[in-house]
Short mmCIF file of C-alpha atoms and ligand atoms in Angstrom, two decimals:
data_model
loop_
_atom_site.label_atom_id
_atom_site.label_comp_id
_atom_site.label_asym_id
_atom_site.label_seq_id
_atom_site.Cartn_x
_atom_site.Cartn_y
_atom_site.Cartn_z
CA MET A 1 -31.12 -19.31 -37.67
CA SER A 2 -30.47 -17.20 -34.63
CA VAL A 3 -29.84 -19.00 -31.41
CA ASP A 4 -30.30 -16.07 -29.11
CA THR A 5 -34.02 -16.01 -28.58
CA VAL A 6 -36.92 -15.84 -26.21
CA PRO A 7 -35.69 -15.50 -22.68
CA THR A 8 -38.70 -16.70 -20.73
CA PRO A 9 -39.85 -14.85 -17.66
CA SER A 10 -39.37 -17.49 -15.01
CA SER A 11 -37.81 -20.89 -14.70
CA ALA A 12 -41.06 -22.31 -13.33
CA SER A 13 -42.96 -21.62 -16.53
CA VAL A 14 -40.58 -22.85 -19.19
CA PRO A 15 -40.73 -26.15 -21.02
CA THR A 16 -38.36 -28.78 -19.72
CA ALA A 17 -35.42 -29.98 -21.77
CA SER A 18 -37.33 -33.12 -22.76
CA GLN A 19 -39.92 -30.99 -24.53
CA PRO A 20 -37.69 -28.84 -26.62
CA SER A 21 -39.81 -26.13 -28.14
CA PRO A 22 -38.40 -22.60 -27.99
CA ASP A 23 -34.65 -22.72 -28.19
CA ALA A 24 -33.80 -20.32 -25.47
CA VAL A 25 -30.18 -19.31 -25.40
CA PRO A 26 -29.39 -16.06 -23.67
CA PRO A 27 -27.20 -13.43 -25.25
CA GLU A 28 -23.62 -13.61 -24.03
CA PRO A 29 -22.81 -10.59 -21.87
CA ALA A 30 -19.94 -8.40 -22.99
CA ALA A 31 -18.17 -9.08 -19.72
CA PRO A 32 -18.95 -11.35 -16.81
CA SER A 33 -20.93 -9.57 -14.17
CA PRO A 34 -19.41 -9.93 -10.72
CA THR A 35 -21.18 -12.54 -8.65
CA LEU A 36 -21.08 -12.57 -4.90
CA PRO A 37 -21.26 -15.77 -2.91
CA GLY A 38 -24.84 -16.37 -1.89
CA THR A 39 -26.22 -14.29 -4.77
CA PRO A 40 -28.32 -16.35 -7.22
CA PRO A 41 -27.02 -16.18 -10.78
CA PRO A 42 -28.78 -13.61 -12.94
CA ARG A 43 -30.51 -16.22 -15.09
CA SER A 44 -34.17 -17.00 -15.10
CA HIS A 45 -34.66 -19.17 -18.15
CA ILE A 46 -33.51 -22.61 -19.25
CA ARG A 47 -30.89 -22.78 -21.97
CA LEU A 48 -31.47 -25.56 -24.44
CA THR A 49 -28.76 -27.05 -26.59
CA SER A 50 -30.91 -29.59 -28.38
CA HIS A 51 -31.19 -27.67 -31.63
CA ALA A 52 -28.53 -27.10 -34.21
CA GLY A 53 -27.42 -23.56 -34.78
CA GLY A 54 -24.00 -23.20 -33.19
CA PHE A 55 -22.60 -20.38 -35.31
CA GLY A 56 -18.85 -20.45 -34.91
CA ALA A 57 -18.65 -24.02 -33.62
CA LEU A 58 -15.41 -25.56 -34.86
CA PRO A 59 -15.56 -28.98 -36.52
CA ILE A 60 -14.03 -32.09 -34.93
CA GLN A 61 -12.35 -34.58 -37.28
CA TRP A 62 -11.84 -37.44 -34.82
CA GLY A 63 -8.61 -39.34 -35.41
CA ALA A 64 -7.00 -36.66 -37.60
CA ALA A 65 -3.19 -36.70 -37.59
CA THR A 66 -2.62 -33.23 -36.17
CA ALA A 67 -4.34 -31.14 -33.54
CA ALA A 68 -5.12 -28.45 -36.12
CA GLU A 69 -6.88 -30.93 -38.42
CA ARG A 70 -8.65 -32.65 -35.54
CA GLY A 71 -9.93 -29.39 -34.05
CA PRO A 72 -10.57 -28.56 -30.40
CA VAL A 73 -13.15 -30.24 -28.18
CA VAL A 74 -15.33 -27.38 -26.96
CA GLY A 75 -17.62 -28.39 -24.10
CA THR A 76 -17.88 -24.96 -22.55
CA THR A 77 -21.17 -23.58 -21.33
CA THR A 78 -19.88 -19.99 -21.39
CA LYS A 79 -20.37 -19.50 -25.13
CA ARG A 80 -22.92 -22.03 -26.20
CA ALA A 81 -22.72 -21.36 -29.91
CA HIS A 82 -19.11 -22.60 -29.80
CA ARG A 83 -20.01 -25.99 -28.38
CA ASN A 84 -19.15 -28.92 -30.63
CA VAL A 85 -19.82 -31.76 -28.17
CA ILE A 86 -22.64 -33.16 -26.05
CA GLY A 87 -22.21 -32.80 -22.29
CA THR A 88 -19.65 -30.71 -20.48
CA HIS A 89 -16.23 -30.94 -18.88
CA SER A 90 -15.05 -32.51 -15.60
CA GLY A 91 -17.02 -35.74 -15.84
CA SER A 92 -19.22 -36.26 -12.78
CA TYR A 93 -17.88 -33.05 -11.25
CA SER A 94 -19.78 -31.03 -13.83
CA VAL A 95 -22.72 -31.36 -11.44
CA TYR A 96 -20.72 -29.68 -8.66
CA ARG A 97 -19.85 -26.88 -11.07
CA ALA A 98 -23.57 -26.44 -11.68
CA LEU A 99 -24.15 -26.33 -7.91
CA ALA A 100 -21.45 -23.69 -7.55
CA VAL A 101 -23.15 -21.59 -10.21
CA ALA A 102 -26.58 -22.17 -8.65
CA ALA A 103 -25.25 -21.11 -5.26
CA GLY A 104 -23.82 -17.95 -6.76
CA ALA A 105 -20.27 -18.96 -5.83
CA LEU A 106 -19.11 -19.25 -9.45
CA SER A 107 -19.77 -17.06 -12.42
CA PRO A 108 -21.17 -19.20 -15.26
CA HIS A 109 -18.96 -17.13 -17.56
CA HIS A 110 -15.69 -17.96 -15.81
CA LYS A 111 -12.93 -19.03 -18.16
CA ALA A 112 -9.92 -20.95 -16.88
CA ASP A 113 -6.64 -19.03 -16.79
CA LEU A 114 -4.22 -21.69 -18.07
CA THR A 115 -1.00 -19.80 -17.23
CA ASN A 116 1.68 -22.25 -16.04
CA THR A 117 -0.63 -25.26 -16.21
CA SER A 118 1.11 -27.00 -19.13
CA PRO A 119 2.21 -30.66 -18.75
CA THR A 120 5.45 -31.44 -16.91
CA ASP A 121 6.10 -34.26 -19.38
CA ALA A 122 5.35 -34.42 -23.08
CA ILE A 123 3.23 -37.39 -24.15
CA GLY A 124 3.14 -38.06 -27.90
CA PRO A 125 1.98 -37.39 -30.45
CA TYR A 126 2.19 -41.09 -31.33
CA PRO A 127 1.07 -42.91 -34.49
CA GLN A 128 -1.74 -44.57 -32.48
CA TRP A 129 -3.39 -41.17 -32.07
CA SER A 130 -4.51 -41.26 -35.67
CA GLU A 131 -4.77 -45.01 -36.30
CA PRO A 132 -8.44 -45.64 -37.07
CA GLY A 133 -10.41 -46.85 -34.04
CA ARG A 134 -7.41 -46.98 -31.68
CA ILE A 135 -8.49 -44.20 -29.33
CA VAL A 136 -12.21 -43.53 -28.94
CA SER A 137 -12.77 -42.61 -25.28
CA LEU A 138 -10.25 -39.85 -24.53
CA ASP A 139 -8.89 -36.84 -26.35
CA PRO A 140 -5.23 -37.52 -27.23
CA TRP A 141 -4.69 -33.75 -27.60
CA GLY A 142 -6.41 -33.05 -24.27
CA ALA A 143 -3.22 -32.11 -22.41
CA VAL A 144 -1.90 -29.60 -24.91
CA VAL A 145 -4.89 -27.45 -25.80
CA ALA A 146 -3.22 -24.25 -24.56
CA ASP A 147 -0.47 -24.70 -27.18
CA ALA A 148 -2.25 -26.60 -29.90
CA PHE A 149 -5.24 -24.24 -29.99
CA ALA A 150 -3.59 -20.98 -28.94
CA THR A 151 -5.10 -19.19 -31.94
CA GLU A 152 -8.62 -20.37 -31.15
CA LEU A 153 -8.19 -19.51 -27.47
CA ALA A 154 -7.03 -16.03 -28.44
CA ALA A 155 -10.08 -15.74 -30.69
CA GLY A 156 -12.35 -16.26 -27.67
CA TYR A 157 -13.02 -20.00 -27.76
CA ASP A 158 -13.22 -21.44 -24.25
CA ILE A 159 -11.20 -24.62 -24.76
CA ARG A 160 -10.41 -26.64 -21.68
CA PRO A 161 -7.81 -29.36 -21.16
CA THR A 162 -9.27 -32.82 -20.54
CA ILE A 163 -5.87 -34.14 -19.47
CA ALA A 164 -3.40 -32.70 -16.95
CA ILE A 165 0.11 -34.00 -16.27
CA THR A 166 2.18 -33.23 -13.18
CA LYS A 167 4.85 -34.59 -10.83
CA ALA A 168 4.48 -36.06 -7.34
CA HIS A 169 6.10 -38.04 -4.57
CA VAL A 170 3.95 -40.94 -3.41
CA ILE A 171 4.52 -42.38 0.06
CA LEU A 172 2.83 -45.63 1.00
CA PRO A 173 3.26 -47.67 4.22
CA GLU A 174 3.61 -50.86 2.12
CA VAL A 175 6.53 -49.34 0.20
CA ILE A 176 8.20 -48.23 3.43
CA GLU A 177 7.73 -51.78 4.76
CA ALA A 178 9.28 -53.18 1.56
CA LEU A 179 12.26 -50.87 2.08
CA GLN A 180 12.64 -51.94 5.69
CA SER A 181 12.43 -55.62 4.82
CA GLY A 182 14.93 -55.22 1.98
CA ARG A 183 12.57 -56.05 -0.92
CA LEU A 184 13.07 -52.51 -2.21
CA LYS A 185 16.24 -50.43 -2.14
CA ALA A 186 16.35 -46.64 -2.06
CA ASP A 187 18.29 -45.08 -4.92
CA GLY A 188 17.47 -41.41 -4.42
CA LYS A 189 16.23 -41.26 -8.00
CA PHE A 190 13.10 -43.40 -8.21
CA LEU A 191 12.77 -44.10 -4.47
CA THR A 192 14.06 -42.03 -1.54
CA ALA A 193 15.40 -43.45 1.70
CA GLY A 194 12.21 -42.16 3.34
CA GLY A 195 10.09 -44.32 1.04
CA ALA A 196 8.86 -41.64 -1.38
CA ALA A 197 8.50 -42.85 -4.95
CA MET A 198 8.98 -40.20 -7.66
CA VAL A 199 6.19 -40.25 -10.18
CA THR A 200 4.72 -38.42 -13.10
CA LYS A 201 0.96 -38.48 -12.85
CA ALA A 202 -1.78 -37.68 -15.30
CA ALA A 203 -5.51 -37.12 -14.84
CA ILE A 204 -7.73 -37.94 -17.79
CA GLU A 205 -11.36 -37.06 -18.34
CA PRO A 206 -13.48 -39.23 -20.63
CA VAL A 207 -14.15 -37.90 -24.15
CA TRP A 208 -16.20 -40.36 -26.20
CA TYR A 209 -16.36 -40.44 -29.97
CA LEU A 210 -19.80 -42.03 -30.17
CA PRO A 211 -19.62 -43.78 -33.58
CA ALA A 212 -16.50 -45.70 -32.53
CA VAL A 213 -17.65 -46.30 -28.94
CA ALA A 214 -20.76 -47.95 -30.41
CA GLN A 215 -18.52 -50.10 -32.58
CA ARG A 216 -16.53 -51.27 -29.55
CA PHE A 217 -19.75 -52.39 -27.86
CA GLY A 218 -21.15 -54.01 -30.96
CA CYS A 219 -24.25 -51.86 -31.20
CA SER A 220 -25.42 -49.18 -33.60
CA GLU A 221 -24.64 -45.57 -32.84
CA THR A 222 -28.37 -44.81 -32.88
CA ASP A 223 -29.04 -47.47 -30.24
CA LEU A 224 -26.12 -46.28 -28.10
CA ARG A 225 -27.36 -42.67 -28.24
CA ARG A 226 -30.96 -43.64 -27.46
CA VAL A 227 -30.04 -45.87 -24.51
CA LEU A 228 -27.60 -43.30 -23.07
CA PHE A 229 -30.37 -40.72 -23.32
CA GLU A 230 -33.05 -42.94 -21.79
CA GLU A 231 -30.96 -44.56 -19.05
CA THR A 232 -29.69 -41.19 -17.79
CA GLY A 233 -33.29 -40.06 -17.40
CA GLY A 234 -33.15 -37.87 -20.49
CA MET A 235 -30.16 -35.94 -19.18
CA TYR A 236 -28.68 -35.12 -22.61
CA PRO A 237 -31.39 -34.51 -25.26
CA GLU A 238 -28.69 -33.82 -27.89
CA LEU A 239 -27.87 -37.53 -27.85
CA VAL A 240 -31.08 -38.07 -29.79
CA THR A 241 -31.62 -34.67 -31.40
CA ARG A 242 -28.13 -33.72 -32.56
CA SER A 243 -26.66 -36.49 -34.67
CA ASP A 244 -24.24 -33.87 -36.03
CA LEU A 245 -22.53 -33.81 -32.61
CA GLU A 246 -20.49 -37.02 -32.47
CA VAL A 247 -18.44 -36.40 -29.33
CA PHE A 248 -19.87 -36.86 -25.83
CA LEU A 249 -18.32 -35.82 -22.51
CA PRO A 250 -20.00 -38.37 -20.23
CA PRO A 251 -20.72 -37.51 -16.58
CA ILE A 252 -18.58 -40.34 -15.23
CA GLY A 253 -15.25 -40.69 -13.47
CA GLY A 254 -12.03 -40.68 -15.45
CA GLN A 255 -8.60 -42.16 -14.97
CA THR A 256 -5.41 -41.32 -13.15
CA LEU A 257 -2.00 -42.54 -14.31
CA TYR A 258 1.05 -42.96 -12.12
CA ILE A 259 4.26 -43.33 -14.11
CA PHE A 260 7.47 -44.57 -12.49
CA GLY A 261 10.49 -43.64 -14.61
CA ASN A 262 10.61 -41.72 -17.86
CA ALA A 263 7.17 -41.25 -19.44
CA ARG A 264 8.71 -41.21 -22.95
CA ASP A 265 9.99 -44.77 -22.39
CA LEU A 266 6.42 -46.09 -22.28
CA ALA A 267 6.31 -45.89 -26.07
CA ASN A 268 9.59 -47.74 -26.53
CA PRO A 269 8.94 -51.50 -26.77
CA GLU A 270 12.65 -52.09 -26.07
CA VAL A 271 12.28 -50.64 -22.56
CA GLU A 272 10.77 -53.06 -20.03
CA LEU A 273 7.28 -51.89 -19.05
CA THR A 274 5.60 -53.07 -15.84
CA ALA A 275 1.93 -52.08 -15.81
CA ARG A 276 -1.27 -52.50 -13.87
CA ILE A 277 -4.72 -51.27 -14.80
CA HIS A 278 -6.52 -50.90 -11.48
CA ASP A 279 -10.22 -50.33 -11.04
CA GLU A 280 -11.20 -48.18 -8.08
CA CYS A 281 -12.12 -49.85 -4.80
CA ASN A 282 -12.48 -47.18 -2.17
CA GLY A 283 -13.11 -49.68 0.65
CA SER A 284 -9.83 -51.50 0.17
CA ASP A 285 -7.66 -48.96 -1.69
CA VAL A 286 -8.22 -46.17 0.83
CA PHE A 287 -9.72 -47.69 3.97
CA GLY A 288 -7.98 -51.06 4.09
CA SER A 289 -11.15 -53.15 4.08
CA ASP A 290 -10.03 -56.81 3.92
CA ILE A 291 -12.86 -58.43 1.93
CA CYS A 292 -10.96 -58.05 -1.34
CA THR A 293 -7.42 -57.90 -2.65
CA CYS A 294 -7.56 -54.45 -4.26
CA ARG A 295 -5.15 -52.49 -2.12
CA PRO A 296 -2.67 -55.37 -1.68
CA TYR A 297 -2.71 -55.81 -5.46
CA LEU A 298 -2.27 -52.08 -6.04
CA THR A 299 0.63 -51.70 -3.63
CA HIS A 300 2.23 -54.90 -4.93
CA ALA A 301 2.01 -53.44 -8.44
CA ILE A 302 3.57 -50.17 -7.26
CA GLU A 303 6.43 -52.18 -5.73
CA GLU A 304 6.85 -54.00 -9.07
CA CYS A 305 6.78 -50.67 -10.93
CA ILE A 306 9.48 -49.17 -8.69
CA GLN A 307 11.67 -52.26 -9.14
CA GLY A 308 11.04 -52.11 -12.89
CA ALA A 309 12.12 -48.48 -13.08
CA GLN A 310 15.22 -49.26 -11.04
CA ARG A 311 16.11 -52.02 -13.52
CA GLY A 312 16.14 -49.41 -16.27
CA GLY A 313 12.52 -49.92 -17.24
CA VAL A 314 9.37 -47.92 -16.68
CA GLY A 315 6.27 -48.57 -14.57
CA LEU A 316 2.65 -47.57 -15.04
CA ILE A 317 -0.42 -47.75 -12.84
CA ALA A 318 -3.62 -46.77 -14.66
CA TYR A 319 -6.32 -46.17 -12.05
CA SER A 320 -9.90 -46.10 -13.34
CA ARG A 321 -12.83 -44.65 -11.44
CA LYS A 322 -15.02 -47.73 -11.77
CA GLU A 323 -15.98 -48.31 -8.16
CA GLY A 324 -17.26 -51.79 -7.32
CA ARG A 325 -16.96 -53.16 -10.87
CA ALA A 326 -18.60 -49.91 -11.96
CA LEU A 327 -21.73 -50.89 -10.04
CA GLY A 328 -21.06 -48.31 -7.33
CA GLU A 329 -20.55 -48.71 -3.61
CA VAL A 330 -24.21 -49.01 -2.62
CA THR A 331 -24.62 -52.09 -4.81
CA LYS A 332 -21.28 -53.40 -3.60
CA PHE A 333 -22.22 -53.19 0.08
CA LEU A 334 -25.64 -54.77 -0.60
CA VAL A 335 -23.80 -57.67 -2.23
CA TYR A 336 -21.47 -58.03 0.76
CA ASN A 337 -24.50 -58.45 3.04
CA ALA A 338 -26.17 -60.89 0.65
CA ARG A 339 -22.96 -62.95 0.48
CA LYS A 340 -22.46 -63.10 4.22
CA ARG A 341 -26.11 -63.74 5.14
CA GLN A 342 -26.80 -66.49 2.59
CA VAL A 343 -27.32 -70.07 3.75
CA GLY A 344 -23.93 -71.72 4.08
CA GLY A 345 -22.08 -68.45 4.60
CA ASP A 346 -19.71 -66.58 2.27
CA THR A 347 -18.53 -69.11 -0.30
CA ALA A 348 -16.64 -68.73 -3.56
CA ASP A 349 -19.17 -70.79 -5.50
CA GLN A 350 -21.84 -68.12 -4.84
CA TYR A 351 -19.54 -65.10 -5.23
CA PHE A 352 -20.60 -64.04 -8.74
CA ALA A 353 -24.20 -65.23 -8.27
CA ARG A 354 -24.81 -62.85 -5.37
CA THR A 355 -23.56 -59.89 -7.39
CA GLU A 356 -25.78 -60.88 -10.28
CA CYS A 357 -28.82 -61.20 -7.99
CA VAL A 358 -28.45 -57.62 -6.80
CA ALA A 359 -27.04 -55.87 -9.87
CA GLY A 360 -28.43 -57.99 -12.71
CA VAL A 361 -24.90 -58.47 -14.07
CA GLN A 362 -21.63 -59.67 -12.60
CA ASP A 363 -19.59 -56.74 -13.78
CA MET A 364 -20.18 -53.41 -15.56
CA ARG A 365 -16.58 -52.34 -16.05
CA PHE A 366 -16.55 -53.40 -19.69
CA GLN A 367 -12.86 -53.25 -20.43
CA GLU A 368 -13.53 -52.43 -24.12
CA LEU A 369 -12.53 -48.78 -23.69
CA MET A 370 -9.70 -49.39 -21.22
CA PRO A 371 -6.81 -49.95 -23.68
CA ASP A 372 -7.27 -46.44 -25.14
CA VAL A 373 -5.05 -44.99 -22.46
CA PHE A 374 -2.22 -47.35 -23.40
CA HIS A 375 -2.49 -46.23 -27.01
CA TRP A 376 -2.44 -42.60 -25.90
CA LEU A 377 0.88 -43.35 -24.16
CA GLY A 378 2.21 -44.94 -27.36
CA ILE A 379 2.50 -48.38 -25.73
CA ARG A 380 3.10 -51.35 -28.07
CA LYS A 381 4.27 -53.90 -25.52
CA ILE A 382 3.67 -54.56 -21.82
CA HIS A 383 6.49 -56.77 -20.58
CA ARG A 384 5.00 -57.43 -17.15
CA LEU A 385 1.24 -57.08 -16.62
CA VAL A 386 0.40 -57.12 -12.92
CA SER A 387 -3.13 -58.48 -13.13
CA MET A 388 -5.06 -61.74 -12.95
CA SER A 389 -8.02 -60.47 -14.95
CA ASN A 390 -8.71 -62.23 -18.21
CA MET A 391 -11.07 -59.45 -19.28
CA LYS A 392 -8.24 -56.92 -18.99
CA PHE A 393 -5.74 -59.26 -20.66
CA ASP A 394 -8.11 -59.96 -23.57
CA ALA A 395 -8.99 -56.29 -24.03
CA ILE A 396 -5.34 -55.22 -24.10
CA THR A 397 -4.08 -57.96 -26.42
CA GLY A 398 -7.24 -57.64 -28.56
CA SER A 399 -6.37 -53.98 -29.13
CA GLY A 400 -3.00 -54.97 -30.60
CA ILE A 401 -0.71 -54.56 -27.57
CA GLU A 402 1.64 -57.44 -26.83
CA ILE A 403 1.81 -58.76 -23.27
CA GLY A 404 4.87 -60.65 -22.01
CA THR A 405 4.65 -62.06 -18.47
CA ARG A 406 1.56 -61.94 -16.26
CA VAL A 407 2.38 -61.24 -12.63
CA ASN A 408 -0.06 -62.52 -10.00
CA ILE A 409 -0.43 -61.36 -6.42
CA PRO A 410 1.77 -63.30 -3.97
CA ASP A 411 -0.35 -65.54 -1.72
CA GLU A 412 0.95 -63.95 1.46
CA LEU A 413 -0.59 -60.61 0.44
CA ILE A 414 -4.14 -61.99 0.22
CA PRO A 415 -6.20 -61.10 3.33
CA ALA A 416 -8.02 -64.10 4.87
CA ASP A 417 -11.51 -62.68 4.19
CA ALA A 418 -10.57 -62.08 0.53
CA ARG A 419 -9.93 -65.81 -0.08
CA VAL A 420 -13.57 -66.13 -1.25
CA GLU A 421 -13.01 -63.58 -4.01
CA MET A 422 -9.68 -65.07 -5.07
CA ASP A 423 -11.00 -68.64 -5.28
CA ALA A 424 -14.08 -67.51 -7.20
CA LYS A 425 -11.97 -65.54 -9.68
CA MET A 426 -9.48 -68.35 -10.23
CA ALA A 427 -12.33 -70.83 -10.78
CA ALA A 428 -13.86 -68.38 -13.27
CA GLY A 429 -10.71 -68.44 -15.34
CA TYR A 430 -8.65 -65.56 -13.94
CA PHE A 431 -4.94 -66.06 -14.39
CA THR A 432 -3.12 -68.09 -11.74
CA PRO A 433 0.16 -69.96 -11.95
CA GLY A 434 -1.07 -72.28 -9.14
CA ALA A 435 -3.89 -74.80 -8.74
CA VAL A 436 -7.46 -73.83 -9.66
CA PRO A 437 -9.86 -74.60 -6.79
CA ASP A 438 -12.37 -77.40 -7.55
CA ALA A 439 -16.14 -77.44 -6.91
CA GLU A 440 -15.77 -78.90 -3.40
CA GLU A 441 -13.22 -76.29 -2.45
CA LEU A 442 -15.48 -73.49 -3.71
CA LYS A 443 -18.34 -74.62 -1.44
CA LYS A 444 -16.33 -74.11 1.75
CA ALA A 445 -17.28 -70.98 3.64
CA LYS A 446 -14.14 -68.86 3.89
CA GLY A 447 -15.48 -65.39 4.50
CA ARG A 448 -16.25 -63.98 7.93
CA GLY A 449 -19.84 -63.56 9.08
CA LEU A 450 -21.22 -60.03 9.54
CA ASP A 451 -20.96 -60.22 13.32
CA GLN A 452 -17.39 -61.51 13.38
ZN1 ZN B 1 -11.82 -54.27 -3.66
#
């Protein structure tokens, strides 16, 4: 069946994607036409992808042992017949790409020039990459597409990396303070006298293999596809119409890794690994808001990672874009108000209840997919896990990774207003080497009021 059919005269008169009737895919132009900023793109019909018919689409064998057997993930919109996934690249930023095309600032046919973009550090391949069910939410070959799929790229397939790896110096006031107070020592290798820590960093976009993601969440693939379709307002019709497409590039934030020391050492269980998996908290991480312990915990973990590297080990911070327990900042700020305005003030015994009142659940981070990144790095053992979270601990150990010591945040790093959160978490079973607060303790108002 041909896929290049029926360009309709105007976007106002075509069926919407939720009523897929004529499969309208425009012919690919021989060469991209130049587009000037401010000029609308020369497209006047909707392109549907909800019907099979991708001539030339390469198969994906998820979990295959080599890149060649696995096949490339092709989420391009430039050559739609080549697509072998649902959704498109760049996670939530795919919407900005669409805006850039709509505004005429970007040609929809632009292909990335990958010259000189290859990773600074080689990661893998590791046995975990092809162990059944180990990695289901990222593409282990995502950093090396330019090499692994050079032939396909040369043949005109628009294959984009979903992982990028580079080098950086990170400079944090807390690390400089640790240097000044003598907790950290500069060595010129991992940490400069000026307080810059040398890191390798990696950015990872989500790539979901739907059958195995469904398994992780204990639901059927059909139910997962239907609910993803419905709860995104019908954003991806292929979820329910294209069961042959098993890989989904979800429009959500990804992960960033900061590695202190040699990235290859992460896979060596003999080398001491200090690690933290940190979920995004813009208010604290970036702006220093004192209602939670996120930034103090993050910078404490970075200090631990630097010390670990200096002891001959390696450190890892995995930073996930899951703002406000993946509920988002609007919900988070609503909860702050509800906590501080409730009768009796901001108390630990109501901490989780207030979140549940607003959001319907206490937490949407669902750590089920989180350990994938550790398996991508070849990790078998985390010697020092800088985290109090039982959900993270259980997810990591449940995925077959051994954890040695759990490192909690030192008391002196907890801001006064964050005591409510800490007490509530400890009472809920989060890891603490100290005393767990009792019911009376939890009833005491410890958070500031809104006008204080
Ligand atoms: Zn926070």
